């Protein structure tokens, strides 16, 4: 989540998401459903250059997830960086690991 509108998109999954005091000026938030975030990395080489719908200016991170509680929504607060999922295949850089 990078903005209030992103937050509203996931209200239907959990009403508790709205109760936290989000700081979108200085942070972004990674949201996972039923998985815990084990690691996240990105580099300049992970930045998409051109997409059929126009130019994107964000990094696509590699994400490592481990099994969590299937009934939980996890929210991770990170310093502000322009990352987003891969528009062509959001699972392309997602890896599952053991705890």
PDB file of N, CA and C in Angstrom:
ATOM      1  N   UNK A   1       0.847  -1.172   0.000  1.00  0.00           N
ATOM      2  CA  UNK A   1       0.000   0.000   0.000  1.00  0.00           C
ATOM      3  C   UNK A   1       0.893   1.234   0.000  1.00  0.00           C
ATOM      4  N   UNK A   2       0.578   2.143  -0.902  1.00  0.00           N
ATOM      5  CA  UNK A   2       1.355   3.372  -0.978  1.00  0.00           C
ATOM      6  C   UNK A   2       0.507   4.618  -0.749  1.00  0.00           C
ATOM      7  N   UNK A   3      -0.809   4.427  -0.611  1.00  0.00           N
ATOM      8  CA  UNK A   3      -1.697   5.580  -0.452  1.00  0.00           C
ATOM      9  C   UNK A   3      -2.998   5.151   0.217  1.00  0.00           C
ATOM     10  N   UNK A   4      -3.803   6.143   0.563  1.00  0.00           N
ATOM     11  CA  UNK A   4      -5.110   5.876   1.156  1.00  0.00           C
ATOM     12  C   UNK A   4      -5.992   5.062   0.215  1.00  0.00           C
ATOM     13  N   UNK A   5      -5.904   5.325  -1.089  1.00  0.00           N
ATOM     14  CA  UNK A   5      -6.739   4.571  -2.031  1.00  0.00           C
ATOM     15  C   UNK A   5      -6.338   3.101  -2.073  1.00  0.00           C
ATOM     16  N   UNK A   6      -5.048   2.811  -1.941  1.00  0.00           N
ATOM     17  CA  UNK A   6      -4.603   1.415  -1.862  1.00  0.00           C
ATOM     18  C   UNK A   6      -5.189   0.743  -0.626  1.00  0.00           C
ATOM     19  N   UNK A   7      -5.208   1.473   0.471  1.00  0.00           N
ATOM     20  CA  UNK A   7      -5.734   0.934   1.724  1.00  0.00           C
ATOM     21  C   UNK A   7      -7.214   0.602   1.586  1.00  0.00           C
ATOM     22  N   UNK A   8      -7.968   1.457   0.934  1.00  0.00           N
ATOM     23  CA  UNK A   8      -9.398   1.222   0.754  1.00  0.00           C
ATOM     24  C   UNK A   8      -9.665  -0.021  -0.085  1.00  0.00           C
ATOM     25  N   UNK A   9      -8.753  -0.341  -1.008  1.00  0.00           N
ATOM     26  CA  UNK A   9      -8.924  -1.517  -1.860  1.00  0.00           C
ATOM     27  C   UNK A   9      -8.926  -2.818  -1.071  1.00  0.00           C
ATOM     28  N   UNK A  10      -8.287  -2.840   0.099  1.00  0.00           N
ATOM     29  CA  UNK A  10      -8.219  -4.098   0.854  1.00  0.00           C
ATOM     30  C   UNK A  10      -9.087  -4.088   2.112  1.00  0.00           C
ATOM     31  N   UNK A  11      -9.907  -3.070   2.295  1.00  0.00           N
ATOM     32  CA  UNK A  11     -10.828  -3.043   3.439  1.00  0.00           C
ATOM     33  C   UNK A  11     -11.715  -4.286   3.482  1.00  0.00           C
ATOM     34  N   UNK A  12     -12.092  -4.781   2.329  1.00  0.00           N
ATOM     35  CA  UNK A  12     -13.017  -5.921   2.302  1.00  0.00           C
ATOM     36  C   UNK A  12     -12.391  -7.187   2.883  1.00  0.00           C
ATOM     37  N   UNK A  13     -11.071  -7.235   2.959  1.00  0.00           N
ATOM     38  CA  UNK A  13     -10.394  -8.399   3.511  1.00  0.00           C
ATOM     39  C   UNK A  13     -10.274  -8.341   5.022  1.00  0.00           C
ATOM     40  N   UNK A  14     -10.181  -7.143   5.571  1.00  0.00           N
ATOM     41  CA  UNK A  14     -10.038  -6.999   7.015  1.00  0.00           C
ATOM     42  C   UNK A  14     -10.443  -5.594   7.438  1.00  0.00           C
ATOM     43  N   UNK A  15     -11.395  -5.506   8.352  1.00  0.00           N
ATOM     44  CA  UNK A  15     -11.805  -4.186   8.821  1.00  0.00           C
ATOM     45  C   UNK A  15     -10.792  -3.579   9.782  1.00  0.00           C
ATOM     46  N   UNK A  16      -9.870  -4.394  10.326  1.00  0.00           N
ATOM     47  CA  UNK A  16      -8.864  -3.858  11.238  1.00  0.00           C
ATOM     48  C   UNK A  16      -7.780  -3.083  10.505  1.00  0.00           C
ATOM     49  N   UNK A  17      -7.676  -3.234   9.201  1.00  0.00           N
ATOM     50  CA  UNK A  17      -6.643  -2.528   8.435  1.00  0.00           C
ATOM     51  C   UNK A  17      -6.843  -1.012   8.543  1.00  0.00           C
ATOM     52  N   UNK A  18      -8.060  -0.570   8.733  1.00  0.00           N
ATOM     53  CA  UNK A  18      -8.332   0.866   8.791  1.00  0.00           C
ATOM     54  C   UNK A  18      -8.025   1.471  10.152  1.00  0.00           C
ATOM     55  N   UNK A  19      -7.788   0.662  11.162  1.00  0.00           N
ATOM     56  CA  UNK A  19      -7.595   1.169  12.523  1.00  0.00           C
ATOM     57  C   UNK A  19      -6.167   1.610  12.823  1.00  0.00           C
ATOM     58  N   UNK A  20      -5.227   1.277  11.959  1.00  0.00           N
ATOM     59  CA  UNK A  20      -3.838   1.623  12.174  1.00  0.00           C
ATOM     60  C   UNK A  20      -3.566   3.020  11.622  1.00  0.00           C
ATOM     61  N   UNK A  21      -2.644   3.761  12.237  1.00  0.00           N
ATOM     62  CA  UNK A  21      -2.292   5.110  11.793  1.00  0.00           C
ATOM     63  C   UNK A  21      -1.175   5.016  10.753  1.00  0.00           C
ATOM     64  N   UNK A  22      -1.533   4.949   9.478  1.00  0.00           N
ATOM     65  CA  UNK A  22      -0.568   4.796   8.392  1.00  0.00           C
ATOM     66  C   UNK A  22       0.101   6.125   8.067  1.00  0.00           C
ATOM     67  N   UNK A  23       1.380   6.064   7.763  1.00  0.00           N
ATOM     68  CA  UNK A  23       2.173   7.236   7.393  1.00  0.00           C
ATOM     69  C   UNK A  23       2.631   7.064   5.949  1.00  0.00           C
ATOM     70  N   UNK A  24       1.800   7.430   4.986  1.00  0.00           N
ATOM     71  CA  UNK A  24       2.127   7.235   3.575  1.00  0.00           C
ATOM     72  C   UNK A  24       3.144   8.248   3.059  1.00  0.00           C
ATOM     73  N   UNK A  25       3.428   9.274   3.824  1.00  0.00           N
ATOM     74  CA  UNK A  25       4.466  10.243   3.427  1.00  0.00           C
ATOM     75  C   UNK A  25       5.868   9.636   3.536  1.00  0.00           C
ATOM     76  N   UNK A  26       6.074   8.808   4.547  1.00  0.00           N
ATOM     77  CA  UNK A  26       7.417   8.293   4.836  1.00  0.00           C
ATOM     78  C   UNK A  26       7.554   6.779   4.733  1.00  0.00           C
ATOM     79  N   UNK A  27       6.446   6.068   4.542  1.00  0.00           N
ATOM     80  CA  UNK A  27       6.492   4.611   4.540  1.00  0.00           C
ATOM     81  C   UNK A  27       5.591   4.022   3.465  1.00  0.00           C
ATOM     82  N   UNK A  28       5.871   2.763   3.118  1.00  0.00           N
ATOM     83  CA  UNK A  28       4.948   1.953   2.342  1.00  0.00           C
ATOM     84  C   UNK A  28       4.628   0.736   3.199  1.00  0.00           C
ATOM     85  N   UNK A  29       3.618   0.002   2.803  1.00  0.00           N
ATOM     86  CA  UNK A  29       3.165  -1.132   3.593  1.00  0.00           C
ATOM     87  C   UNK A  29       2.974  -2.339   2.679  1.00  0.00           C
ATOM     88  N   UNK A  30       3.596  -3.440   3.060  1.00  0.00           N
ATOM     89  CA  UNK A  30       3.437  -4.699   2.338  1.00  0.00           C
ATOM     90  C   UNK A  30       2.355  -5.489   3.068  1.00  0.00           C
ATOM     91  N   UNK A  31       1.382  -5.968   2.331  1.00  0.00           N
ATOM     92  CA  UNK A  31       0.279  -6.728   2.917  1.00  0.00           C
ATOM     93  C   UNK A  31       0.328  -8.141   2.369  1.00  0.00           C
ATOM     94  N   UNK A  32       0.304  -9.128   3.270  1.00  0.00           N
ATOM     95  CA  UNK A  32       0.257 -10.525   2.865  1.00  0.00           C
ATOM     96  C   UNK A  32      -0.935 -11.197   3.535  1.00  0.00           C
ATOM     97  N   UNK A  33      -1.477 -12.179   2.884  1.00  0.00           N
ATOM     98  CA  UNK A  33      -2.638 -12.903   3.390  1.00  0.00           C
ATOM     99  C   UNK A  33      -2.235 -14.352   3.638  1.00  0.00           C
ATOM    100  N   UNK A  34      -2.129 -14.745   4.906  1.00  0.00           N
ATOM    101  CA  UNK A  34      -1.817 -16.126   5.253  1.00  0.00           C
ATOM    102  C   UNK A  34      -0.349 -16.507   5.138  1.00  0.00           C
ATOM    103  N   UNK A  35       0.502 -15.569   4.788  1.00  0.00           N
ATOM    104  CA  UNK A  35       1.948 -15.812   4.683  1.00  0.00           C
ATOM    105  C   UNK A  35       2.702 -14.703   5.394  1.00  0.00           C
ATOM    106  N   UNK A  36       3.820 -15.065   6.020  1.00  0.00           N
ATOM    107  CA  UNK A  36       4.676 -14.065   6.650  1.00  0.00           C
ATOM    108  C   UNK A  36       5.792 -13.688   5.679  1.00  0.00           C
ATOM    109  N   UNK A  37       6.150 -12.430   5.674  1.00  0.00           N
ATOM    110  CA  UNK A  37       7.237 -11.941   4.841  1.00  0.00           C
ATOM    111  C   UNK A  37       8.561 -12.333   5.485  1.00  0.00           C
ATOM    112  N   UNK A  38       9.357 -13.156   4.794  1.00  0.00           N
ATOM    113  CA  UNK A  38      10.654 -13.574   5.323  1.00  0.00           C
ATOM    114  C   UNK A  38      11.765 -12.647   4.864  1.00  0.00           C
ATOM    115  N   UNK A  39      11.667 -12.170   3.619  1.00  0.00           N
ATOM    116  CA  UNK A  39      12.713 -11.317   3.065  1.00  0.00           C
ATOM    117  C   UNK A  39      12.145 -10.579   1.854  1.00  0.00           C
ATOM    118  N   UNK A  40      12.729  -9.430   1.577  1.00  0.00           N
ATOM    119  CA  UNK A  40      12.364  -8.661   0.388  1.00  0.00           C
ATOM    120  C   UNK A  40      13.620  -7.964  -0.111  1.00  0.00           C
ATOM    121  N   UNK A  41      13.823  -7.963  -1.432  1.00  0.00           N
ATOM    122  CA  UNK A  41      14.985  -7.268  -1.997  1.00  0.00           C
ATOM    123  C   UNK A  41      14.611  -6.697  -3.356  1.00  0.00           C
ATOM    124  N   UNK A  42      15.321  -5.662  -3.754  1.00  0.00           N
ATOM    125  CA  UNK A  42      15.114  -5.059  -5.062  1.00  0.00           C
ATOM    126  C   UNK A  42      16.396  -4.350  -5.458  1.00  0.00           C
ATOM    127  N   UNK A  43      16.533  -4.073  -6.741  1.00  0.00           N
ATOM    128  CA  UNK A  43      17.711  -3.357  -7.237  1.00  0.00           C
ATOM    129  C   UNK A  43      17.283  -2.513  -8.428  1.00  0.00           C
ATOM    130  N   UNK A  44      18.176  -1.679  -8.888  1.00  0.00           N
ATOM    131  CA  UNK A  44      17.879  -0.852 -10.064  1.00  0.00           C
ATOM    132  C   UNK A  44      17.540  -1.712 -11.276  1.00  0.00           C
ATOM    133  N   UNK A  45      18.127  -2.900 -11.346  1.00  0.00           N
ATOM    134  CA  UNK A  45      17.854  -3.779 -12.479  1.00  0.00           C
ATOM    135  C   UNK A  45      16.430  -4.327 -12.438  1.00  0.00           C
ATOM    136  N   UNK A  46      15.762  -4.229 -11.301  1.00  0.00           N
ATOM    137  CA  UNK A  46      14.399  -4.748 -11.200  1.00  0.00           C
ATOM    138  C   UNK A  46      13.356  -3.701 -11.588  1.00  0.00           C
ATOM    139  N   UNK A  47      13.796  -2.572 -12.072  1.00  0.00           N
ATOM    140  CA  UNK A  47      12.863  -1.502 -12.434  1.00  0.00           C
ATOM    141  C   UNK A  47      12.296  -1.766 -13.835  1.00  0.00           C
ATOM    142  N   UNK A  48      10.977  -1.814 -13.977  1.00  0.00           N
ATOM    143  CA  UNK A  48      10.415  -1.986 -15.317  1.00  0.00           C
ATOM    144  C   UNK A  48      10.625  -0.714 -16.136  1.00  0.00           C
ATOM    145  N   UNK A  49      10.956  -0.883 -17.386  1.00  0.00           N
ATOM    146  CA  UNK A  49      11.216   0.269 -18.253  1.00  0.00           C
ATOM    147  C   UNK A  49       9.968   0.638 -19.052  1.00  0.00           C
ATOM    148  N   UNK A  50       9.458  -0.305 -19.841  1.00  0.00           N
ATOM    149  CA  UNK A  50       8.312  -0.017 -20.695  1.00  0.00           C
ATOM    150  C   UNK A  50       7.314  -1.161 -20.567  1.00  0.00           C
ATOM    151  N   UNK A  51       6.078  -0.815 -20.527  1.00  0.00           N
ATOM    152  CA  UNK A  51       4.991  -1.780 -20.497  1.00  0.00           C
ATOM    153  C   UNK A  51       4.028  -1.367 -21.600  1.00  0.00           C
ATOM    154  N   UNK A  52       3.233  -2.282 -22.093  1.00  0.00           N
ATOM    155  CA  UNK A  52       2.335  -1.961 -23.198  1.00  0.00           C
ATOM    156  C   UNK A  52       1.389  -0.804 -22.889  1.00  0.00           C
ATOM    157  N   UNK A  53       1.138  -0.543 -21.598  1.00  0.00           N
ATOM    158  CA  UNK A  53       0.230   0.541 -21.222  1.00  0.00           C
ATOM    159  C   UNK A  53       0.971   1.828 -20.851  1.00  0.00           C
ATOM    160  N   UNK A  54       2.265   1.873 -21.031  1.00  0.00           N
ATOM    161  CA  UNK A  54       2.996   3.096 -20.730  1.00  0.00           C
ATOM    162  C   UNK A  54       4.255   2.835 -19.930  1.00  0.00           C
ATOM    163  N   UNK A  55       4.802   3.878 -19.361  1.00  0.00           N
ATOM    164  CA  UNK A  55       6.067   3.825 -18.631  1.00  0.00           C
ATOM    165  C   UNK A  55       5.812   3.697 -17.135  1.00  0.00           C
ATOM    166  N   UNK A  56       6.458   2.752 -16.499  1.00  0.00           N
ATOM    167  CA  UNK A  56       6.358   2.604 -15.046  1.00  0.00           C
ATOM    168  C   UNK A  56       7.677   2.994 -14.406  1.00  0.00           C
ATOM    169  N   UNK A  57       7.621   3.583 -13.249  1.00  0.00           N
ATOM    170  CA  UNK A  57       8.825   4.043 -12.577  1.00  0.00           C
ATOM    171  C   UNK A  57       8.864   3.479 -11.160  1.00  0.00           C
ATOM    172  N   UNK A  58       8.907   2.157 -11.053  1.00  0.00           N
ATOM    173  CA  UNK A  58       8.986   1.545  -9.734  1.00  0.00           C
ATOM    174  C   UNK A  58       9.830   0.283  -9.816  1.00  0.00           C
ATOM    175  N   UNK A  59      10.260  -0.192  -8.661  1.00  0.00           N
ATOM    176  CA  UNK A  59      11.035  -1.420  -8.569  1.00  0.00           C
ATOM    177  C   UNK A  59      10.099  -2.599  -8.347  1.00  0.00           C
ATOM    178  N   UNK A  60      10.461  -3.740  -8.945  1.00  0.00           N
ATOM    179  CA  UNK A  60       9.732  -4.980  -8.684  1.00  0.00           C
ATOM    180  C   UNK A  60      10.603  -5.802  -7.739  1.00  0.00           C
ATOM    181  N   UNK A  61      10.161  -5.993  -6.515  1.00  0.00           N
ATOM    182  CA  UNK A  61      11.005  -6.696  -5.550  1.00  0.00           C
ATOM    183  C   UNK A  61      10.928  -8.214  -5.713  1.00  0.00           C
ATOM    184  N   UNK A  62      11.953  -8.885  -5.213  1.00  0.00           N
ATOM    185  CA  UNK A  62      11.883 -10.321  -4.984  1.00  0.00           C
ATOM    186  C   UNK A  62      11.361 -10.479  -3.570  1.00  0.00           C
ATOM    187  N   UNK A  63      10.389 -11.359  -3.395  1.00  0.00           N
ATOM    188  CA  UNK A  63       9.729 -11.519  -2.104  1.00  0.00           C
ATOM    189  C   UNK A  63       9.791 -12.985  -1.690  1.00  0.00           C
ATOM    190  N   UNK A  64      10.227 -13.220  -0.446  1.00  0.00           N
ATOM    191  CA  UNK A  64      10.256 -14.576   0.109  1.00  0.00           C
ATOM    192  C   UNK A  64       9.208 -14.645   1.199  1.00  0.00           C
ATOM    193  N   UNK A  65       8.298 -15.618   1.079  1.00  0.00           N
ATOM    194  CA  UNK A  65       7.209 -15.787   2.034  1.00  0.00           C
ATOM    195  C   UNK A  65       7.307 -17.152   2.706  1.00  0.00           C
ATOM    196  N   UNK A  66       6.889 -17.206   3.956  1.00  0.00           N
ATOM    197  CA  UNK A  66       6.801 -18.478   4.664  1.00  0.00           C
ATOM    198  C   UNK A  66       5.372 -18.634   5.180  1.00  0.00           C
ATOM    199  N   UNK A  67       4.979 -19.883   5.407  1.00  0.00           N
ATOM    200  CA  UNK A  67       3.630 -20.139   5.897  1.00  0.00           C
ATOM    201  C   UNK A  67       3.378 -19.384   7.196  1.00  0.00           C
ATOM    202  N   UNK A  68       2.256 -18.757   7.263  1.00  0.00           N
ATOM    203  CA  UNK A  68       1.832 -18.092   8.484  1.00  0.00           C
ATOM    204  C   UNK A  68       0.503 -18.685   8.902  1.00  0.00           C
ATOM    205  N   UNK A  69      -0.275 -17.920   9.574  1.00  0.00           N
ATOM    206  CA  UNK A  69      -1.606 -18.340   9.969  1.00  0.00           C
ATOM    207  C   UNK A  69      -2.549 -18.011   8.811  1.00  0.00           C
ATOM    208  N   UNK A  70      -3.219 -19.016   8.280  1.00  0.00           N
ATOM    209  CA  UNK A  70      -4.077 -18.831   7.104  1.00  0.00           C
ATOM    210  C   UNK A  70      -5.196 -17.831   7.345  1.00  0.00           C
ATOM    211  N   UNK A  71      -5.551 -17.597   8.597  1.00  0.00           N
ATOM    212  CA  UNK A  71      -6.639 -16.678   8.918  1.00  0.00           C
ATOM    213  C   UNK A  71      -6.163 -15.253   9.188  1.00  0.00           C
ATOM    214  N   UNK A  72      -4.872 -15.001   9.007  1.00  0.00           N
ATOM    215  CA  UNK A  72      -4.336 -13.674   9.344  1.00  0.00           C
ATOM    216  C   UNK A  72      -3.937 -12.885   8.112  1.00  0.00           C
ATOM    217  N   UNK A  73      -4.067 -11.585   8.265  1.00  0.00           N
ATOM    218  CA  UNK A  73      -3.562 -10.625   7.301  1.00  0.00           C
ATOM    219  C   UNK A  73      -2.362  -9.965   7.972  1.00  0.00           C
ATOM    220  N   UNK A  74      -1.212  -9.970   7.313  1.00  0.00           N
ATOM    221  CA  UNK A  74       0.012  -9.388   7.871  1.00  0.00           C
ATOM    222  C   UNK A  74       0.307  -8.070   7.154  1.00  0.00           C
ATOM    223  N   UNK A  75       0.671  -7.049   7.928  1.00  0.00           N
ATOM    224  CA  UNK A  75       1.028  -5.744   7.362  1.00  0.00           C
ATOM    225  C   UNK A  75       2.432  -5.395   7.838  1.00  0.00           C
ATOM    226  N   UNK A  76       3.323  -5.106   6.869  1.00  0.00           N
ATOM    227  CA  UNK A  76       4.719  -4.766   7.179  1.00  0.00           C
ATOM    228  C   UNK A  76       4.974  -3.324   6.749  1.00  0.00           C
ATOM    229  N   UNK A  77       5.554  -2.548   7.649  1.00  0.00           N
ATOM    230  CA  UNK A  77       5.859  -1.149   7.377  1.00  0.00           C
ATOM    231  C   UNK A  77       7.319  -1.033   6.952  1.00  0.00           C
ATOM    232  N   UNK A  78       7.554  -0.390   5.805  1.00  0.00           N
ATOM    233  CA  UNK A  78       8.907  -0.208   5.274  1.00  0.00           C
ATOM    234  C   UNK A  78       9.152   1.269   5.002  1.00  0.00           C
ATOM    235  N   UNK A  79      10.425   1.696   5.041  1.00  0.00           N
ATOM    236  CA  UNK A  79      10.719   3.073   4.638  1.00  0.00           C
ATOM    237  C   UNK A  79      10.244   3.302   3.200  1.00  0.00           C
ATOM    238  N   UNK A  80       9.882   4.510   2.889  1.00  0.00           N
ATOM    239  CA  UNK A  80       9.322   4.847   1.577  1.00  0.00           C
ATOM    240  C   UNK A  80      10.284   4.470   0.448  1.00  0.00           C
ATOM    241  N   UNK A  81       9.812   3.618  -0.433  1.00  0.00           N
ATOM    242  CA  UNK A  81      10.528   3.255  -1.649  1.00  0.00           C
ATOM    243  C   UNK A  81       9.464   2.905  -2.683  1.00  0.00           C
ATOM    244  N   UNK A  82       9.723   3.184  -3.916  1.00  0.00           N
ATOM    245  CA  UNK A  82       8.724   2.988  -4.950  1.00  0.00           C
ATOM    246  C   UNK A  82       8.791   1.553  -5.486  1.00  0.00           C
ATOM    247  N   UNK A  83       8.142   0.619  -4.781  1.00  0.00           N
ATOM    248  CA  UNK A  83       8.070  -0.766  -5.240  1.00  0.00           C
ATOM    249  C   UNK A  83       6.609  -1.123  -5.505  1.00  0.00           C
ATOM    250  N   UNK A  84       6.424  -2.098  -6.376  1.00  0.00           N
ATOM    251  CA  UNK A  84       5.081  -2.559  -6.705  1.00  0.00           C
ATOM    252  C   UNK A  84       5.203  -3.965  -7.264  1.00  0.00           C
ATOM    253  N   UNK A  85       4.073  -4.616  -7.466  1.00  0.00           N
ATOM    254  CA  UNK A  85       4.110  -5.963  -8.026  1.00  0.00           C
ATOM    255  C   UNK A  85       4.328  -5.891  -9.535  1.00  0.00           C
ATOM    256  N   UNK A  86       4.698  -7.010 -10.110  1.00  0.00           N
ATOM    257  CA  UNK A  86       4.922  -7.116 -11.542  1.00  0.00           C
ATOM    258  C   UNK A  86       3.559  -7.088 -12.241  1.00  0.00           C
ATOM    259  N   UNK A  87       3.333  -6.102 -13.061  1.00  0.00           N
ATOM    260  CA  UNK A  87       2.030  -5.955 -13.718  1.00  0.00           C
ATOM    261  C   UNK A  87       1.725  -7.103 -14.670  1.00  0.00           C
ATOM    262  N   UNK A  88       2.753  -7.721 -15.241  1.00  0.00           N
ATOM    263  CA  UNK A  88       2.543  -8.813 -16.188  1.00  0.00           C
ATOM    264  C   UNK A  88       2.321 -10.154 -15.500  1.00  0.00           C
ATOM    265  N   UNK A  89       2.991 -10.365 -14.370  1.00  0.00           N
ATOM    266  CA  UNK A  89       2.851 -11.629 -13.637  1.00  0.00           C
ATOM    267  C   UNK A  89       3.249 -11.374 -12.188  1.00  0.00           C
ATOM    268  N   UNK A  90       2.263 -11.132 -11.332  1.00  0.00           N
ATOM    269  CA  UNK A  90       2.562 -10.743  -9.952  1.00  0.00           C
ATOM    270  C   UNK A  90       3.258 -11.844  -9.153  1.00  0.00           C
ATOM    271  N   UNK A  91       3.258 -13.086  -9.631  1.00  0.00           N
ATOM    272  CA  UNK A  91       3.919 -14.180  -8.905  1.00  0.00           C
ATOM    273  C   UNK A  91       5.341 -14.427  -9.393  1.00  0.00           C
ATOM    274  N   UNK A  92       5.807 -13.702 -10.382  1.00  0.00           N
ATOM    275  CA  UNK A  92       7.087 -13.986 -11.022  1.00  0.00           C
ATOM    276  C   UNK A  92       8.268 -13.959 -10.053  1.00  0.00           C
ATOM    277  N   UNK A  93       8.286 -13.071  -9.116  1.00  0.00           N
ATOM    278  CA  UNK A  93       9.422 -12.941  -8.188  1.00  0.00           C
ATOM    279  C   UNK A  93       9.007 -13.214  -6.751  1.00  0.00           C
ATOM    280  N   UNK A  94       8.073 -14.145  -6.583  1.00  0.00           N
ATOM    281  CA  UNK A  94       7.618 -14.548  -5.256  1.00  0.00           C
ATOM    282  C   UNK A  94       8.095 -15.968  -4.997  1.00  0.00           C
ATOM    283  N   UNK A  95       8.782 -16.171  -3.860  1.00  0.00           N
ATOM    284  CA  UNK A  95       9.340 -17.466  -3.514  1.00  0.00           C
ATOM    285  C   UNK A  95       8.795 -17.888  -2.159  1.00  0.00           C
ATOM    286  N   UNK A  96       8.554 -19.173  -1.984  1.00  0.00           N
ATOM    287  CA  UNK A  96       8.060 -19.697  -0.719  1.00  0.00           C
ATOM    288  C   UNK A  96       9.165 -20.475  -0.041  1.00  0.00           C
ATOM    289  N   UNK A  97       9.382 -20.203   1.235  1.00  0.00           N
ATOM    290  CA  UNK A  97      10.474 -20.818   1.998  1.00  0.00           C
ATOM    291  C   UNK A  97       9.928 -21.405   3.287  1.00  0.00           C
ATOM    292  N   UNK A  98      10.708 -22.327   3.855  1.00  0.00           N
ATOM    293  CA  UNK A  98      10.358 -22.866   5.172  1.00  0.00           C
ATOM    294  C   UNK A  98      10.811 -21.891   6.238  1.00  0.00           C
ATOM    295  N   UNK A  99      10.115 -21.888   7.363  1.00  0.00           N
ATOM    296  CA  UNK A  99      10.504 -21.012   8.481  1.00  0.00           C
ATOM    297  C   UNK A  99      11.795 -21.473   9.076  1.00  0.00           C
TER     298      UNK A  99
END
